[in-house]
Coordinates of C-alpha atoms and ligand atoms in Angstrom, one line a residue:
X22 CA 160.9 43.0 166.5
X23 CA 162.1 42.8 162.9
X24 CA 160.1 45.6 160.9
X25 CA 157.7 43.9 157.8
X26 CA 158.0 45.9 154.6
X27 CA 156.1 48.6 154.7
X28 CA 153.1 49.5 151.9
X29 CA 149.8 51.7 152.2
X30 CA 146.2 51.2 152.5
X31 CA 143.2 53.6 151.8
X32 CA 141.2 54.3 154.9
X33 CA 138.5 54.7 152.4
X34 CA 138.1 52.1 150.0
X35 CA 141.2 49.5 151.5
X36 CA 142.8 49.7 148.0
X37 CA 146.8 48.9 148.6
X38 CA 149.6 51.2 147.3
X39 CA 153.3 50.3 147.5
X40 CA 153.8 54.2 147.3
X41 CA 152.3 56.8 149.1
X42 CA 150.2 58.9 147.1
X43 CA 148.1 62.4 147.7
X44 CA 145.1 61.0 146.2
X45 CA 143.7 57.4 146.3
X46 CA 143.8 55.9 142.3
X47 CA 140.6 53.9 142.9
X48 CA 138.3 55.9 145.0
X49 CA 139.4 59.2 144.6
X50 CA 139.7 60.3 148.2
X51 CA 142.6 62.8 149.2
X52 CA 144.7 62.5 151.9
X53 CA 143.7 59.0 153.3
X54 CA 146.5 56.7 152.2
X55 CA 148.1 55.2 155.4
X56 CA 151.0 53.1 155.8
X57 CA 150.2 49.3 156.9
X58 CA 152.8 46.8 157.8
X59 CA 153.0 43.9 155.2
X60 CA 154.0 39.9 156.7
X61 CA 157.1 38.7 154.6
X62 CA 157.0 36.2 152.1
X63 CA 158.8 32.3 153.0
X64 CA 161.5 31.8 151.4
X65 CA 161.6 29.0 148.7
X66 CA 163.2 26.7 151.3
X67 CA 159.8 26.9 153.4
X68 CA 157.7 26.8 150.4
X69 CA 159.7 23.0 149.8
X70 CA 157.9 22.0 153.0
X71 CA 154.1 22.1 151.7
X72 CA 152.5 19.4 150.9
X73 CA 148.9 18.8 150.0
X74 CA 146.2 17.0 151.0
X75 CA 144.0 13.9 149.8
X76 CA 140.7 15.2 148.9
X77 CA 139.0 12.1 150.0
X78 CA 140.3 12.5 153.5
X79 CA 139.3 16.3 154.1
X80 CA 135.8 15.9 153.0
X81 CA 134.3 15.0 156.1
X82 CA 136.6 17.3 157.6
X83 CA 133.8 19.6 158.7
X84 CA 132.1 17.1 160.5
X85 CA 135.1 16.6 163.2
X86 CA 135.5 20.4 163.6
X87 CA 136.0 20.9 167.3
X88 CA 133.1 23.5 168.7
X89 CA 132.7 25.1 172.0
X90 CA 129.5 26.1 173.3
X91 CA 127.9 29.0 175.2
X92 CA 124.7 27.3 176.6
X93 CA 123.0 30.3 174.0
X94 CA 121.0 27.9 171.5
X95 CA 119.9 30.5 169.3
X96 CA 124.0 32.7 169.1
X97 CA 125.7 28.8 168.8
X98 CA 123.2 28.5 165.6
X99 CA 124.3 31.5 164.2
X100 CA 127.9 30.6 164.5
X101 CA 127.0 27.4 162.4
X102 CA 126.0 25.3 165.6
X103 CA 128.7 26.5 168.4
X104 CA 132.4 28.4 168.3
X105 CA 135.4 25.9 166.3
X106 CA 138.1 26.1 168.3
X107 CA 141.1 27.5 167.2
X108 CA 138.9 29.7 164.8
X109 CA 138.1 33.9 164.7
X110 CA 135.6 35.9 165.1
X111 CA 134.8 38.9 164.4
X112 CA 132.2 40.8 166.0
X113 CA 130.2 43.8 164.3
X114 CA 127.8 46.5 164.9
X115 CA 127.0 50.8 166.4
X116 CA 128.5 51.6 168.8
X117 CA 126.0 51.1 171.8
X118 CA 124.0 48.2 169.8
X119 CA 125.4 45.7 173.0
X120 CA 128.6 44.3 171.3
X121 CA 130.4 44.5 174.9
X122 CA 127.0 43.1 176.8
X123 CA 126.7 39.8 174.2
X124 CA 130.3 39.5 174.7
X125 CA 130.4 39.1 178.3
X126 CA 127.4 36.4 178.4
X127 CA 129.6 34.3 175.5
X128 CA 132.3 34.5 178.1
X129 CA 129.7 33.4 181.2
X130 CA 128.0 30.7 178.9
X131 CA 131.2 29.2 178.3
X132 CA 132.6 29.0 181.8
X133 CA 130.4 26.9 183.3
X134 CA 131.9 24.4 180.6
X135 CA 135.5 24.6 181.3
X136 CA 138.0 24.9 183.9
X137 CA 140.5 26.9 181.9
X138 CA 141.1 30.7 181.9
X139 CA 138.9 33.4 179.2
X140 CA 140.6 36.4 179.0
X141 CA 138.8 39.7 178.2
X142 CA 141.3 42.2 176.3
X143 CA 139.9 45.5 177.4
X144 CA 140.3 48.4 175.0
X145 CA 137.7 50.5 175.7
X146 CA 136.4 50.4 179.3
X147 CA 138.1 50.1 182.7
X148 CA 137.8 46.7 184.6
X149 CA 135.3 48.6 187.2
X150 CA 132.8 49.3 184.3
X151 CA 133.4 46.2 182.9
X152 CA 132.6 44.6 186.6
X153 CA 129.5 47.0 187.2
X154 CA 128.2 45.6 183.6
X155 CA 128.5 42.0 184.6
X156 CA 126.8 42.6 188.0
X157 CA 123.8 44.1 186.4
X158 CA 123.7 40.9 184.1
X159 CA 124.2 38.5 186.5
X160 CA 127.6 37.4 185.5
X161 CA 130.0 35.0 187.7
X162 CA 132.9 34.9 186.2
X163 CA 134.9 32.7 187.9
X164 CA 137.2 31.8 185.4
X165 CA 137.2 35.5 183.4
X166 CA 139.9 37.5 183.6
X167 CA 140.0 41.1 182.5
X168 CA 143.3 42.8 181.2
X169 CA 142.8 45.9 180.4
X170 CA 145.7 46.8 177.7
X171 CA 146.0 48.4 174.7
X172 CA 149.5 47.4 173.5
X173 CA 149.4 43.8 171.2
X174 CA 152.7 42.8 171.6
X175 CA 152.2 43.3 175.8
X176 CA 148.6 41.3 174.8
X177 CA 150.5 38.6 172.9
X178 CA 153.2 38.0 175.9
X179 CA 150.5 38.3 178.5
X180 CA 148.3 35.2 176.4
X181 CA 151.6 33.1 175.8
X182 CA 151.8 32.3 179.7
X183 CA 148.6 30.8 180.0
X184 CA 146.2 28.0 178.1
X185 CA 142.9 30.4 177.8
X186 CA 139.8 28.3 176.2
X187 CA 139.1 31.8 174.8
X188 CA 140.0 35.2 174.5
X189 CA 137.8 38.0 173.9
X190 CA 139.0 41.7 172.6
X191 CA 136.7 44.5 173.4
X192 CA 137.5 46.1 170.6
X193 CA 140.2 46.0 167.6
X194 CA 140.0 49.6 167.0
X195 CA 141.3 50.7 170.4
X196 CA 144.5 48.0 170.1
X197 CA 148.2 49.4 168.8
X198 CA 151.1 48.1 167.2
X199 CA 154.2 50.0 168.7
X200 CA 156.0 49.2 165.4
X201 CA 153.8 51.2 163.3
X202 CA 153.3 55.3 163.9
X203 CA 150.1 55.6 163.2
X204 CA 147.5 55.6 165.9
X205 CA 145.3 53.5 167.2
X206 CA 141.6 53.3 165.3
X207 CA 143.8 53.3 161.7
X208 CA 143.1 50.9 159.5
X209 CA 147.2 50.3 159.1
X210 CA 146.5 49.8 163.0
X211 CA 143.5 47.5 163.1
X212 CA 145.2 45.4 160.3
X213 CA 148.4 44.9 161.9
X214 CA 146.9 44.1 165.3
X215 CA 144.6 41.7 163.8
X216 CA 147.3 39.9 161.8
X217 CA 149.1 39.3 165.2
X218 CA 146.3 37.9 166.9
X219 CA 145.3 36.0 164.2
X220 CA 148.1 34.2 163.6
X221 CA 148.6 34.0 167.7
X222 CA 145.3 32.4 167.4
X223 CA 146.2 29.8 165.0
X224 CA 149.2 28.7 166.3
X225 CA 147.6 28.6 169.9
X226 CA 144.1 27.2 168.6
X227 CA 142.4 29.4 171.1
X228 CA 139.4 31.0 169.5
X229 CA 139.5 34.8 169.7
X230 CA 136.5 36.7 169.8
X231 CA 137.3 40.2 168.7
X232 CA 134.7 43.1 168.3
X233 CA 134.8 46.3 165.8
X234 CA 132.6 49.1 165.8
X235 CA 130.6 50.2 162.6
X236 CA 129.9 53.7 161.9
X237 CA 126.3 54.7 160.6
X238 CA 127.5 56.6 157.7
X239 CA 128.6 53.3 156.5
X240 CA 132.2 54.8 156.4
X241 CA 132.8 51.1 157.3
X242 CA 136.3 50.4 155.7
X243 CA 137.7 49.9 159.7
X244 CA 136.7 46.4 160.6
X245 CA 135.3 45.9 157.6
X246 CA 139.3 45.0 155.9
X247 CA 139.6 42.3 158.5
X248 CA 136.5 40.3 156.8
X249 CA 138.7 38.4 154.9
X250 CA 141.3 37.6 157.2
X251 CA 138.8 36.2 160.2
X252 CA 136.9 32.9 160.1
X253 CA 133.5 34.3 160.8
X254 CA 131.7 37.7 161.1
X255 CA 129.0 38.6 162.8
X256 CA 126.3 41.4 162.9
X257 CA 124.9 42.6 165.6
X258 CA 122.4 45.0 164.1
X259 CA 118.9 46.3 165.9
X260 CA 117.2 50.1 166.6
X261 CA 119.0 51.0 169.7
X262 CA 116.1 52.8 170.9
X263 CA 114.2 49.5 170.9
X264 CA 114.5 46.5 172.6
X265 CA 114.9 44.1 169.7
X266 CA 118.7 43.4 168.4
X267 CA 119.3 40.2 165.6
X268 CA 122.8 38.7 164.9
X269 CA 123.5 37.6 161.6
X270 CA 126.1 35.6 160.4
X271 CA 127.8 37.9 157.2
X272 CA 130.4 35.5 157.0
X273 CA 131.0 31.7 158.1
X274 CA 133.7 29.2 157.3
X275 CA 132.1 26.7 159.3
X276 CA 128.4 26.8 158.8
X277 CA 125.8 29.1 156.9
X278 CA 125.6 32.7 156.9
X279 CA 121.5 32.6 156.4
X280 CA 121.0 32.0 160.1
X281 CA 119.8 34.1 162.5
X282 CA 119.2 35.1 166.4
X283 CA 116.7 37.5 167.8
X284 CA 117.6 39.2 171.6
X285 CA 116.0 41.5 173.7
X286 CA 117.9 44.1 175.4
X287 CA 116.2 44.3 179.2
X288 CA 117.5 45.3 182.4
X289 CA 119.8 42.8 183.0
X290 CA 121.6 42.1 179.7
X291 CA 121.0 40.6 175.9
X292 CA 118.6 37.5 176.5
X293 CA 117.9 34.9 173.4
X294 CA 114.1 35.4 172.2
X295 CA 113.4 31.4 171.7
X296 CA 110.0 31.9 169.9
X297 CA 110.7 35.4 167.8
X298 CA 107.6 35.1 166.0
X299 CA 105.4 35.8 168.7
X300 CA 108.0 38.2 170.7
X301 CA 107.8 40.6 167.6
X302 CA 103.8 40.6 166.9
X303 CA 103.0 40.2 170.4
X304 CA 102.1 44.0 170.9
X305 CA 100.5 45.0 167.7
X306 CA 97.8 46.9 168.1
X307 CA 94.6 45.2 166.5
X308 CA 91.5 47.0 164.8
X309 CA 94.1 50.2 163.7
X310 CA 94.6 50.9 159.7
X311 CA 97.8 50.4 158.8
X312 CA 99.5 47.3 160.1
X313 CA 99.7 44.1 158.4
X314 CA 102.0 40.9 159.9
X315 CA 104.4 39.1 157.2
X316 CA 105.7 35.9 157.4
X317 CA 109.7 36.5 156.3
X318 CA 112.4 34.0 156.3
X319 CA 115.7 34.3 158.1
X320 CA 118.1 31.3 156.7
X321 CA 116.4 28.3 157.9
X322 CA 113.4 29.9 159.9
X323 CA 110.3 31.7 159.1
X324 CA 109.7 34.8 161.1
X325 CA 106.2 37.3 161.5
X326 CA 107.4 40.4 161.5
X327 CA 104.5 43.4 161.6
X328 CA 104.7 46.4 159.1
X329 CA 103.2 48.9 159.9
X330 CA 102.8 52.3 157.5
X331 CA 101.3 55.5 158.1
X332 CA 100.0 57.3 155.2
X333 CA 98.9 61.6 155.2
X334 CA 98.8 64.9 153.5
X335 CA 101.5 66.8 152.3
X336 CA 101.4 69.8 153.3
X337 CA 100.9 72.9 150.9
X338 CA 103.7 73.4 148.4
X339 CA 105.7 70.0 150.4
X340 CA 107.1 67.2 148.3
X341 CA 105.1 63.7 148.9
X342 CA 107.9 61.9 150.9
X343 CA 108.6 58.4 151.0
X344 CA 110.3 57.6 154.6
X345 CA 111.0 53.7 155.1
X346 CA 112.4 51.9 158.4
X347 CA 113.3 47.9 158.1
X348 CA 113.2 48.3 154.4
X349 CA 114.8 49.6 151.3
X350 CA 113.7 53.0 150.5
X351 CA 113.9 52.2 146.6
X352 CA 111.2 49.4 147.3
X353 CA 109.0 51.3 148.8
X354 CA 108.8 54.1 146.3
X355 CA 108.6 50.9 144.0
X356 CA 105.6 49.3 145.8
X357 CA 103.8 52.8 145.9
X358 CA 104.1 53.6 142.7
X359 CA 102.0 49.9 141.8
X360 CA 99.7 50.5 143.9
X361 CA 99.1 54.2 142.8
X362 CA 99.0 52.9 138.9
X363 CA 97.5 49.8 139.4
X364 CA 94.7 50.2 142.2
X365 CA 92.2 52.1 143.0
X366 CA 94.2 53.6 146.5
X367 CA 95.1 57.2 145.5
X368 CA 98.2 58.4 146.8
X369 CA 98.8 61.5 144.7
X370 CA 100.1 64.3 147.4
X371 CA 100.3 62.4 149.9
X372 CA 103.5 61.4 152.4
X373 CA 104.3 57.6 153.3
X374 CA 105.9 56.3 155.9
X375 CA 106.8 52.3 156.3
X376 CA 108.3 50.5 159.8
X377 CA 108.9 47.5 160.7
X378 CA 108.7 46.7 164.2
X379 CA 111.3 45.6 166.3
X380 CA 114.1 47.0 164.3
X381 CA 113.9 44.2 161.7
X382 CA 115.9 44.4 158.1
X383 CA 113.4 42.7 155.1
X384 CA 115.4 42.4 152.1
X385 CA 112.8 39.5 150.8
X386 CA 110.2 40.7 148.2
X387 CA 108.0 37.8 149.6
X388 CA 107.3 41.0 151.9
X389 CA 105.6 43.4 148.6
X390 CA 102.2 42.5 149.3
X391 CA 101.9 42.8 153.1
X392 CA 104.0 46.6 152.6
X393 CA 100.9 47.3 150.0
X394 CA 98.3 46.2 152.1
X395 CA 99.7 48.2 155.2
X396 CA 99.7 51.2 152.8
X397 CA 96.6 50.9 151.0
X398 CA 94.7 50.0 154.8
X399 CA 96.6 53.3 156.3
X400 CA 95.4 55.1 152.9
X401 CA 91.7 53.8 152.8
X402 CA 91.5 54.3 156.9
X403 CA 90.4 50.5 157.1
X404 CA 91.8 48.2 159.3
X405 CA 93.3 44.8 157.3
X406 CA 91.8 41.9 159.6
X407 CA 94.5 41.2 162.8
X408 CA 93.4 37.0 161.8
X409 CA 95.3 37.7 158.5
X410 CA 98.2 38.1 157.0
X411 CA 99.8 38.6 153.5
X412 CA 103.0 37.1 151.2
X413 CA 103.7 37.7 147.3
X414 CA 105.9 39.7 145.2
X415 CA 104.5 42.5 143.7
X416 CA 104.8 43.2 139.9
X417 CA 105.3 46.2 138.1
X418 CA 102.1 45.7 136.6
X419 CA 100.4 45.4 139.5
X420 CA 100.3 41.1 139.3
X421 CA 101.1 38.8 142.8
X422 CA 104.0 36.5 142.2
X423 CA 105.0 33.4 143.7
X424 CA 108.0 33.4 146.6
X425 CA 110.3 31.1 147.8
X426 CA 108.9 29.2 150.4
X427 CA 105.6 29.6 150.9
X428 CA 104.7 26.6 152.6
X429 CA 107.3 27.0 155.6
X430 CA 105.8 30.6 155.6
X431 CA 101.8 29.2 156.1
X432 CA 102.6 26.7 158.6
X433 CA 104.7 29.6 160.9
X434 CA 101.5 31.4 160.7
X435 CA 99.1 28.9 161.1
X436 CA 101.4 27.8 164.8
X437 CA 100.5 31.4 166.0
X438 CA 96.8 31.4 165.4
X439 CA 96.6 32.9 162.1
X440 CA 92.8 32.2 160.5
X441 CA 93.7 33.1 156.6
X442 CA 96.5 34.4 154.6
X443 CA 96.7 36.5 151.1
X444 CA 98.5 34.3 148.5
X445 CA 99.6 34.4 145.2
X446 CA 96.6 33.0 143.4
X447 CA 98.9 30.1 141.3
X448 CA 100.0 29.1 144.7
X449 CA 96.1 27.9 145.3
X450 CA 96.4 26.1 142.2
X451 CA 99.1 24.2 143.2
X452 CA 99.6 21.3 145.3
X453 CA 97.2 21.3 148.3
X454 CA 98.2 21.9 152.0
X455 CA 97.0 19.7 154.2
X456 CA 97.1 19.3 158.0
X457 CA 97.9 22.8 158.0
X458 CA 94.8 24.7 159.4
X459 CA 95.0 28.2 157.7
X460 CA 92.3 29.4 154.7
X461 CA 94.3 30.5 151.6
X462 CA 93.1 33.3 149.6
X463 CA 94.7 33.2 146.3
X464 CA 94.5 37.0 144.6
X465 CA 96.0 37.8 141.4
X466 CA 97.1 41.1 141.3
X467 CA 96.9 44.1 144.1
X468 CA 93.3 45.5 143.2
X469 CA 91.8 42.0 143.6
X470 CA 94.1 41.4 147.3
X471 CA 92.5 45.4 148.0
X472 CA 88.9 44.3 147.0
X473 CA 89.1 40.5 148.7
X474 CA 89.3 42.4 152.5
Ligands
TYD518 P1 127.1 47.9 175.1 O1 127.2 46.4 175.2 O2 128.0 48.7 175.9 O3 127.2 48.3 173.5 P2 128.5 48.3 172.6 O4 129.6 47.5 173.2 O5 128.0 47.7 171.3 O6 128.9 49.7 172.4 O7 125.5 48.2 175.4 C1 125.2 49.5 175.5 C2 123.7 49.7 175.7 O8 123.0 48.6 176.2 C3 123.6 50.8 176.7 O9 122.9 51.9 176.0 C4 122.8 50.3 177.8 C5 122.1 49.1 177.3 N1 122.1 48.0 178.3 C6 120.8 47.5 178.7 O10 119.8 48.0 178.3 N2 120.7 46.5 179.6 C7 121.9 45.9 180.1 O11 121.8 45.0 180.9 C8 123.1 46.4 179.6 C9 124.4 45.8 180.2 C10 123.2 47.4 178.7
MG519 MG1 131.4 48.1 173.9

């Protein structure tokens, strides 16, 4: 194989060089400039053989896109309502999250569907694990086919003399590009052998199905650089301790990147939770300070997720600590410092802790006023009533604001049994609810939500 011409890449930052140099430019680190393999350029008698396209006949374009299906509702959502074919994917998360467990139900899910051949490119474990993994999860595998190889170009040649209906790479960072001499893991590595496939892909139309591992220091720039080479990423995020694990979409050419699947990790593999809602409140413990259920939205869906926060005594001559799970440290120090300033809950010398359960991310500030309440009730040792739940964004000042979507919020709690809700008091104002049967308590700033339970 002809040699590309040859450039370097910060493992760091993925900055590009066309020298090498001691010390990355943009990020300052030393020593981590690595030489990647660039694709040449066509030639201005290819370039002569473009020609564009009538807008008015790709609009609808999306419509026709060719999708393949895994018989998993709420993962075939997430990838913007099942796999386009000829597209790739690229799938993220820990190691030990269950990258290699969701990968081999995909690969079931879709063989049930098709006669053809799925390949399974195994980088990381030896087809005996592999077949002890798929026993425990019930897999048949009729039509899967592990090869367990490192080497792309043996990958490529292996693919070319078959028609697969997919092919799945457990993972990108073990693969290696004989042409380059740096090993396997590098992000010259990961790119080159990425590119290959990639473009193997396209020309094939075979979706490929490729997974990366993401570190927890967030030294991420591995499989990170191949975001904007693949079609779609995906997240496979969760407490690995726990049995909750969501997959987000971070990217999506073919659908929206809001949407957003809830498993649980049991005994015999990742299994969709259909009705996430009530898997994630359904063991929170009632009549205990401290816990409070919010109503959060994921894309399209609202979800009740519980928050729980536990609220003591520093110790003598201890910093008060602030220690958050689920969500952004910054807004919790935030939210305390309201409800220290603006309500009569004193938290002066005293340690906070926030979780949410199940190993959930909340982003949404929808979720201030439930995070307050489970504070001030751990604080105040009273329990906040298990009938009720909270959503409103919490003002320096101490005021309740309005959210997005506080309708589709109400009715989510209403369908599991919820008797009243804390709301933003101009959201009482407003339009009327009807046929929803939920009582809305409108409060206008965090004393008044404190003194109303
Ligand atoms: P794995 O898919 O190997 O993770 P990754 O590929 O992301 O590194 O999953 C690893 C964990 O999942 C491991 O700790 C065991 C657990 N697990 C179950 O709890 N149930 C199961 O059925 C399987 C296959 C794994
Ligand atoms: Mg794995």
């Amino acid at each position: 194989m002809a040699k590309g011409k040859l450039a370097y890449s910060c493992t760091a930052c993925g900055n590009e060089s066309n020298s090498w140099l001691g010390r990355c430019p943009i990020c300052d680190s030393w020593g981590s400039l690595v030489e990647i393999e660039l694709n040449g350029h066509p030639g201005l008698n290819e370039a002569n053989l473009i020609s564009p396209y009538k807008f008015s006949e790709i609009m609808d374009s999306n419509k026709d896109l060719d999708r393949i299906f895994f018989g998993m509702p709420e993962t075939e959502r997430v990838f913007g309502g099942g796999m386009v074919k000829g597209s790739t994917t690229l799938l993220v998360g820990e190691p030990g999250i269950g990258k290699s467990t969701l990968l081999l139900h995909l690969a079931d899910g879709l063989i049930g569907q098709n006669d053809e051949k799925i390949y399974y490119i195994a980088g990381e474990e030896s087809p005996v694990q592999i077949g002890i993994r798929g026993k425990r999860i019930g897999i048949k595998g009729k039509h899967l086919e592990i090869l367990p190889e490192t080497n792309v170009d043996l990958i490529i040649a292996e693919l070319n003399k078959n028609q697969q209906s997919m092919v799945i790479i457990d993972s990108i960072q073990t693969l290696f590009d004989s042409n380059l001499d740096s090993v396997a893991g590098t992000i010259g590595q990961i790119r080159a052998c990425a590119s290959k496939l990639i473009s193997w892909s396209k020309v094939s139309t075979v979706p490929l199905l490729m997974s990366g591992h993401l570190t927890k220091e967030g030294s991420v720039a591995g499989p990170k650089v191949l975001e904007h080479s693949v079609d779609v990423v995906l997240q496979l995020d969760g407490d690995s301790s726990g049995a909750f694990r969501t997959l987000h979409g971070l990217k999506n050419r073919f659908g929206s990147t809001n949407e957003m699947a809830v498993f649980e990790m049991r005994e015999n593999g990742l299994i969709e939770v259909l009705d996430p809602s009530s898997g994630l409140i359904a063991e929170r413990p009632k009549g205990v300070p401290g816990s409070v259920v919010v109503p959060i939205i994921e894309g399209t869906r609202p979800l009740l997720v519980e928050v729980q926060s536990l609220v003591s005594q520093t110790g003598n001559s201890f910093e008060p600590r602030r220690t958050a799970t689920g969500i952004e440290l910054n807004r919790l120090v935030l939210i305390s410092a309201v409800l220290s300033k603006r309500s009569l809950v004193d938290l002066k010398g005293k340690d906070i802790i926030v979780n949410v359960v199940g190993g959930i991310r909340v982003s949404e500030t929808a979720a201030d006023l439930g995070i307050a309440l489970a504070i001030a009730s751990s604080a105040l040792d009273k329990e906040f009533p298990s009938n009720m739940a909270a959503v409103g964004e919490l003002g320096l000042t101490g005021e309740i604001r309005r959210s997005t979507y506080i309708e589709r919020r109400i009715i989510e709690l209403a369908r599991l049994g919820f008797e009243k809700v804390l709301v933003p008091a101009s959201f009482v104002q407003g339009e009327p609810l009807t046929e929803v049967n939920i009582k809305l308590v409108g409060v206008n700033n965090i004393q008044d939500a404190i003194k109303k339970i």
